[in-house]
Short mmCIF file of C-alpha atoms in Angstrom, two decimals:
data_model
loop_
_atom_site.label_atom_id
_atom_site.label_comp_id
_atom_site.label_asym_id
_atom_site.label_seq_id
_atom_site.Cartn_x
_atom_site.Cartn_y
_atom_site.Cartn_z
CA UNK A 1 114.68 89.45 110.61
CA UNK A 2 111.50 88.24 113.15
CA UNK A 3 110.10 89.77 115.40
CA UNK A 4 110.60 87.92 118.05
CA UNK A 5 114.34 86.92 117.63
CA UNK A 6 116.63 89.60 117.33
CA UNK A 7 119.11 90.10 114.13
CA UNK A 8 122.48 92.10 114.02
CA UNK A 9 122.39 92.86 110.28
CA UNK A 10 119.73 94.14 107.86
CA UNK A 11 119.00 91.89 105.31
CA UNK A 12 117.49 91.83 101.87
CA UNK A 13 113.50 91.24 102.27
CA UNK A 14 113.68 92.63 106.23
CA UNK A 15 111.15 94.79 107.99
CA UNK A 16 112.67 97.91 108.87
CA UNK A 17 112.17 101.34 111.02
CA UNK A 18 113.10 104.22 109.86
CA UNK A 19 113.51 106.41 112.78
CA UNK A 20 113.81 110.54 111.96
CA UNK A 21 112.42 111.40 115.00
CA UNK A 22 110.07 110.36 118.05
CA UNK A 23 106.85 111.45 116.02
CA UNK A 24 108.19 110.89 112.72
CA UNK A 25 109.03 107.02 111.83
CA UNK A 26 107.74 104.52 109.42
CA UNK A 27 108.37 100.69 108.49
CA UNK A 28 110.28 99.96 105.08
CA UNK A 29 110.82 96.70 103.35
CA UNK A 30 114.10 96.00 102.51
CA UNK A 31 115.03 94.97 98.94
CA UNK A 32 117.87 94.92 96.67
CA UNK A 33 117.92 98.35 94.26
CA UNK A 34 114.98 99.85 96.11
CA UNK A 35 115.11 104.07 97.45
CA UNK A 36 113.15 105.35 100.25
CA UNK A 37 112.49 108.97 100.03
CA UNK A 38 112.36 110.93 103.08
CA UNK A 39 112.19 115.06 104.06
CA UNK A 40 116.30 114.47 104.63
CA UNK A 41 116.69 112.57 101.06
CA UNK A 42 116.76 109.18 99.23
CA UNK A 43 118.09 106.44 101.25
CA UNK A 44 119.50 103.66 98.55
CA UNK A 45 119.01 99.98 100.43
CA UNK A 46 121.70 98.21 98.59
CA UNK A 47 124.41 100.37 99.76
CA UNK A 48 122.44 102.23 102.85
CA UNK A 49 120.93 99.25 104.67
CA UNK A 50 121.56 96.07 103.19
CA UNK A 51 124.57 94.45 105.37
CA UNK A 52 124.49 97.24 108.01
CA UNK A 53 123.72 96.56 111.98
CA UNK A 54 120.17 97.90 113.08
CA UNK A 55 120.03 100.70 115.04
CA UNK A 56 123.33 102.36 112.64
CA UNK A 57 122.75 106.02 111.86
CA UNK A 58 122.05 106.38 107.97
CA UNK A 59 123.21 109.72 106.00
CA UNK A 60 120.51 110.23 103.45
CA UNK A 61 121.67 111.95 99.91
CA UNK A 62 120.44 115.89 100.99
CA UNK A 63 123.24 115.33 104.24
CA UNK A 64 120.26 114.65 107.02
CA UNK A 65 120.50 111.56 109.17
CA UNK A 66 118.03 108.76 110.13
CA UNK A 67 118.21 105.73 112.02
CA UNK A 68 117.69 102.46 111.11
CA UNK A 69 115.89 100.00 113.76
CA UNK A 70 114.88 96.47 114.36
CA UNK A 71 110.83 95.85 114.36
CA UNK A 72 109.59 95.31 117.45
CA UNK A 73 105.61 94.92 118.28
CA UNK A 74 105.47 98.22 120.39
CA UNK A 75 107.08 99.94 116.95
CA UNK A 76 104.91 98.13 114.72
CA UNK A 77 101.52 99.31 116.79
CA UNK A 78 103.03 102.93 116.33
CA UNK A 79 103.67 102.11 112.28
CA UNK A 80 101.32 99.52 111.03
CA UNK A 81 98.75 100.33 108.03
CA UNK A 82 95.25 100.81 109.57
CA UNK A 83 93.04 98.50 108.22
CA UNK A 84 90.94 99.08 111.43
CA UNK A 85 90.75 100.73 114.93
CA UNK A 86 93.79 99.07 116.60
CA UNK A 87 94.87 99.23 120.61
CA UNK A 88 98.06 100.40 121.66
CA UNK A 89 100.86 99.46 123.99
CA UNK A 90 98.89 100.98 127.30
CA UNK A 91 96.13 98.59 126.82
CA UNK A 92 98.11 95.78 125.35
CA UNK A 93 100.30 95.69 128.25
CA UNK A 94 97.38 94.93 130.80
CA UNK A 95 96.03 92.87 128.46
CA UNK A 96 99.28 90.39 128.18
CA UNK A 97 99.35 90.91 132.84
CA UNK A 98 96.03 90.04 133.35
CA UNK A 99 95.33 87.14 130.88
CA UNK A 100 98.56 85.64 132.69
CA UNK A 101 100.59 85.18 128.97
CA UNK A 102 103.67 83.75 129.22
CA UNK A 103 105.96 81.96 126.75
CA UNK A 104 104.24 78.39 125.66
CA UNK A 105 100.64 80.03 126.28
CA UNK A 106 98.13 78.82 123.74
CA UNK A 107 96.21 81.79 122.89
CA UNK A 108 92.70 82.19 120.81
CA UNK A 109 92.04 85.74 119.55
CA UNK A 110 89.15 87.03 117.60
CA UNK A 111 89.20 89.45 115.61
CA UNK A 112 92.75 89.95 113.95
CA UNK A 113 92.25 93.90 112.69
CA UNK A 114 95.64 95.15 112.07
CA UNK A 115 97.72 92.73 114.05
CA UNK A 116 98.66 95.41 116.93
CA UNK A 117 97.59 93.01 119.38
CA UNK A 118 98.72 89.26 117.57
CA UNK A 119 102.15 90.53 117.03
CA UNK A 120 102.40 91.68 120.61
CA UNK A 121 101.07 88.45 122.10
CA UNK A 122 103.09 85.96 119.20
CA UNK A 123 105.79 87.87 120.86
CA UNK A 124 105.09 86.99 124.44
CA UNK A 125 104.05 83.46 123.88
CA UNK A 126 107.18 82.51 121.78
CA UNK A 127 109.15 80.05 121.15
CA UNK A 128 106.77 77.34 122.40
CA UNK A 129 103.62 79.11 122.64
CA UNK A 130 100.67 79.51 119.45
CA UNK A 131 97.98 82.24 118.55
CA UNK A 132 94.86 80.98 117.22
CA UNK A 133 93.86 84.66 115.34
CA UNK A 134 89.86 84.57 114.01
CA UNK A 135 88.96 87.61 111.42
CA UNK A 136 85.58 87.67 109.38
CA UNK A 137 86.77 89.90 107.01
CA UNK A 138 88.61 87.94 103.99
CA UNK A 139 90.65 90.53 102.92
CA UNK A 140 91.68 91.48 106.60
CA UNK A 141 92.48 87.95 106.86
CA UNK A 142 94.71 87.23 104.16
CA UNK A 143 96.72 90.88 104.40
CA UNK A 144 97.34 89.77 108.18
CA UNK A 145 98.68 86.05 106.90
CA UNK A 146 101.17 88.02 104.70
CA UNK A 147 102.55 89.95 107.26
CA UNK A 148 103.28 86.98 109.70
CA UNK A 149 105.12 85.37 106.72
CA UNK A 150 106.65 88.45 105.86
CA UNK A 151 107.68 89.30 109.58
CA UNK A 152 108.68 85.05 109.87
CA UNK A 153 106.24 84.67 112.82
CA UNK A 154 103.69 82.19 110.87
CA UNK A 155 105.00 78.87 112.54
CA UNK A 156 103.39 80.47 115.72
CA UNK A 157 100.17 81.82 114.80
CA UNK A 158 97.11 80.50 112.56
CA UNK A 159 94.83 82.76 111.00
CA UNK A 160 91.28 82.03 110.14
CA UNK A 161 88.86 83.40 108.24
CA UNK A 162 85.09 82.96 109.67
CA UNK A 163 82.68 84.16 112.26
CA UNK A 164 83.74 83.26 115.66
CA UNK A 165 80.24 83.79 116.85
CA UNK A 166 79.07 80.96 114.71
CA UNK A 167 81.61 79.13 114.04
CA UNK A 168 83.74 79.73 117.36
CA UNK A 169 88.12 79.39 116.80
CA UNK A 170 88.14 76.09 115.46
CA UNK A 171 89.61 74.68 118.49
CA UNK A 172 88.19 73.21 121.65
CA UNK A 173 89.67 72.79 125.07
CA UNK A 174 93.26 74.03 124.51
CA UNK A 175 93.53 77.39 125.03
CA UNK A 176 95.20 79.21 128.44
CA UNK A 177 93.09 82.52 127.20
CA UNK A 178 90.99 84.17 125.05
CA UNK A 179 90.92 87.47 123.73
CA UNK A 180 87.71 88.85 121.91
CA UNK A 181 87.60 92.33 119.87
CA UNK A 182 84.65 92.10 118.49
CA UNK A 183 81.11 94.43 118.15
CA UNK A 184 78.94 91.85 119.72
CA UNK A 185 81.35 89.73 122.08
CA UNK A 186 78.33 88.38 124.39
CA UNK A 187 77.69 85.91 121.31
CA UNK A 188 81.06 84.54 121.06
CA UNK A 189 81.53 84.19 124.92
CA UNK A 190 80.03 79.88 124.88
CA UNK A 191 82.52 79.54 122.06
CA UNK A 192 85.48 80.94 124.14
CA UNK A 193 84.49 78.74 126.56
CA UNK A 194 84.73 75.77 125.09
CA UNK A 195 88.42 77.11 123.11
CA UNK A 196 89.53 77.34 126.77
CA UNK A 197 91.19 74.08 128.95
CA UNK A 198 89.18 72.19 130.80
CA UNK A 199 91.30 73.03 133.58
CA UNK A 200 90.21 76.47 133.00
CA UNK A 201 91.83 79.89 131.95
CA UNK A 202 91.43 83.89 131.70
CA UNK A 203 89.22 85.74 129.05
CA UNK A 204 89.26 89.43 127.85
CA UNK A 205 86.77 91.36 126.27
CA UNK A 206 87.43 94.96 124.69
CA UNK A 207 84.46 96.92 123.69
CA UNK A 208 84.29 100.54 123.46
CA UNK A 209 80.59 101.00 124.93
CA UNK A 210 78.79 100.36 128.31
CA UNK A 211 76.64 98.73 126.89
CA UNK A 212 78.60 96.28 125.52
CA UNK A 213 80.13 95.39 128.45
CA UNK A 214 77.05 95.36 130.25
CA UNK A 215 75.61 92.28 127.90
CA UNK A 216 78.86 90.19 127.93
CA UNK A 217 79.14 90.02 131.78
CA UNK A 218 75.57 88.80 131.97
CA UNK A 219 76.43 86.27 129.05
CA UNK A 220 79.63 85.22 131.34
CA UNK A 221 77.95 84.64 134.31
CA UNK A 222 75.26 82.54 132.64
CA UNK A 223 78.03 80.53 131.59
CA UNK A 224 80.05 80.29 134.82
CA UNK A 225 82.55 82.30 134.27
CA UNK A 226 83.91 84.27 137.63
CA UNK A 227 86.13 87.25 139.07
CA UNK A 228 84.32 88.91 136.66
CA UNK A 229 85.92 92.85 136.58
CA UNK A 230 86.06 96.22 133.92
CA UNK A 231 88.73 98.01 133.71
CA UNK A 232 89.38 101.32 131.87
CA UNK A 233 93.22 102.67 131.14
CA UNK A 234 93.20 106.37 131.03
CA UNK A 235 97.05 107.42 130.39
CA UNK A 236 98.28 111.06 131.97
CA UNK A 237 101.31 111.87 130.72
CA UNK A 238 103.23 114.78 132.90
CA UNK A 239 106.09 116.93 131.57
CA UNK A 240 108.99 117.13 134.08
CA UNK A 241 110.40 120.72 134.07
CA UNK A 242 112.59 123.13 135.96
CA UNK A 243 110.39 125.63 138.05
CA UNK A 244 111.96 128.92 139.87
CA UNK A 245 109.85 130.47 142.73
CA UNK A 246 110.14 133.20 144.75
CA UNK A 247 111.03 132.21 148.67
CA UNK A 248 107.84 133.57 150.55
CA UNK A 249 108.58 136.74 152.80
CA UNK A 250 107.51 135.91 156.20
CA UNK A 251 107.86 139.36 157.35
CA UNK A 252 111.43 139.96 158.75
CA UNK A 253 112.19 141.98 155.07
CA UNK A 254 109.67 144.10 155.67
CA UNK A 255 110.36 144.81 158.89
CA UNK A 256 113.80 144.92 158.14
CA UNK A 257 113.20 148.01 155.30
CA UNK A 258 110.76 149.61 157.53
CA UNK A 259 113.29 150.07 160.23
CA UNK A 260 115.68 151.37 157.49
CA UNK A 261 113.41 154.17 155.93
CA UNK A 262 113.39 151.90 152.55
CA UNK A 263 110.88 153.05 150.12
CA UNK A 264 110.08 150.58 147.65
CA UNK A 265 107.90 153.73 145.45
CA UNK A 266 110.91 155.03 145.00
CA UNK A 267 112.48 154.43 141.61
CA UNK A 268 115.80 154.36 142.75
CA UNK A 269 115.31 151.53 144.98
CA UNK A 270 112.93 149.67 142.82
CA UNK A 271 116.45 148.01 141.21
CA UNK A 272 117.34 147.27 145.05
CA UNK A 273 114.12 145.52 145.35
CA UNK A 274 114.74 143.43 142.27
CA UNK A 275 118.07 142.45 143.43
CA UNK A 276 116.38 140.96 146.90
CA UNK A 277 113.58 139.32 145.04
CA UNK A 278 116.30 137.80 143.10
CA UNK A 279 118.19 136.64 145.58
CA UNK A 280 115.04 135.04 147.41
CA UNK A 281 114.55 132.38 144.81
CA UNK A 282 114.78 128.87 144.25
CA UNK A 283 114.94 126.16 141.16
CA UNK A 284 113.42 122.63 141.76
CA UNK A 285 111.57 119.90 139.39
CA UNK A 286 108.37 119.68 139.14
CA UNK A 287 105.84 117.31 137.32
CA UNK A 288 103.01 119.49 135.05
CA UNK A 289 99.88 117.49 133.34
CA UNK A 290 100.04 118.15 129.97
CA UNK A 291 96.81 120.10 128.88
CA UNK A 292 95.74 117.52 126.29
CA UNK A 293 95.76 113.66 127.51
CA UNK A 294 94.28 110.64 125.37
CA UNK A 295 90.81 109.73 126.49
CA UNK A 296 88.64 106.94 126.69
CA UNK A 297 89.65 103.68 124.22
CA UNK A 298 87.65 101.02 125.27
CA UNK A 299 86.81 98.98 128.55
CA UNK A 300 88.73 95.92 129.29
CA UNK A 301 86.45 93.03 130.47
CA UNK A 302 88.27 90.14 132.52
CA UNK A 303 86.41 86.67 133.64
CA UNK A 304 88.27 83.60 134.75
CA UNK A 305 86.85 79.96 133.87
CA UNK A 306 85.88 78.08 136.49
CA UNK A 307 87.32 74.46 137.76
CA UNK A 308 83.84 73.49 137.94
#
């Protein structure tokens, strides 16, 4: 199992989703005379998973039903263990189209977090590509090493442990672009700059304040950087739904009972009324805005490095 090359069969030591439902799902590691215990009962890996395809629909011992699937970086930012704030697949995927990542892109990335982000873009840049992934935190650091191993991504990504705004990624001119998630990303932005080709290359900046932003886009211009722009992702989902409205009376009905002597007071042609309401309706789809949307995440800060 990796997660960037796809595998047919579960295997002992694999990564695995287990999928009850779109909000209910969580990651499993797959080993010999293990149970996992979920609401629909004990699923038994040696005779449950081991040796069966992904995505093969699992009985559990109380008769419920779960699916098994392959890991992929959009289900791992929905399942991974928090060890920080992470961003998810709406900002990631503007992040990957605007820093121009494409397989073979050398990537520097500061810091690690959770690894929503660094399994997302090990993904994109493979099989040629490399992430250069900074954290300060040690124990971040080493608990995001395990997981590449464990997910068999490591030959494409180094980790580091150190301060990127003293130390910088431990890399110099080699980098298409640079990602930085970090509380003061104004310091770091010389470092970037020098991680970058000399040919130049695209940075990013995610910081949840204004005033953040407003401090690293002074600190890129004073070191050349240019198309300097914020962005802010604000997702609306709608719900699609089947609608009946009346047709509007224009008139000709109620000229048309008038001339008749039809009293709609009366309550024995109240159920005659119904019956022409009824009949003057129509069904079509419509989009609704749900009444709760995500809000604000962060702003997304995107410089290019100049030529010259």
């Amino acid at each position: 199992m990796s997660f960037v090359e796809y595998g047919d069969t579960i295997k002992d030591g694999d990564t695995a989703i287990v999928f009850l439902g779109h909000e209910s799902m969580f990651p499993v590691k797959v080993q010999h005379g293990s149970k996992t215990q979920t609401k629909y009962g004990v699923i038994r890996h040696s005779t449950d998973l081991i040796g069966k395809r992904y995505g093969s629909k699992v009985t559990c011992s109380k008769g419920g039903w779960v699916f098994i699937l392959h890991p992929t970086p959009e289900l791992w930012t929905m399942n991974l263990p928090h060890r920080t704030q992470i961003l998810y697949s709406t900002d990631i995927s503007l992040i990957t189209m605007m820093l121009e990542l494409k397989p073979g892109s050398i990537v520097c990335e500061s810091g690690t977090g959770s690894g929503s982000l660094s399994h997302a873009i090990i993904r994109t840049v493979a099989p040629t590509g490399h992430l250069y992934t900074v954290e300060f935190h040690q124990q971040r650091a080493e608990k995001a090493k395990e997981e590449f191993q464990e997910h068999q991504v490591e030959h494409l990504v180094t980790v580091k442990n150190q301060d990127v705004c003293k130390n910088g990624f431990g890399v110099s001119n080699v980098a298409d672009a640079v990602f930085l998630d970090i509380p003061s990303p104004w310091e770091a932005i010389g470092h970037a700059q020098s991680a970058l080709k000399i040919e130049g290359g695209r940075i990013c900046s995610f910081s949840p304040c204004i005033e953040q932003v407003q401090r690293t886009c002074l600190a890129m211009e004073e070191h050349g950087f240019t198309e300097i722009n914020t962005l802010e992702i604000l997702l609306r989902v709608y719900n699609v739904r089947t609608i009946s409205l009346q047709i509007p009376d224009l008139g000709k009905a109620a000229e048309d009972n008038s001339s008749t002597g039809f009293d709609s007071s009366n309550q024995s042609n109240q159920g005659s009324l119904y019956g022409i309401l009824q009949q003057g309706t129509a069904q079509f789809k419509s989009g609704v805005p749900l009444k709760e949307m995500v809000g604000h995440t962060g702003y997304l800060t995107f410089a290019t490095k100049s030529l010259f």
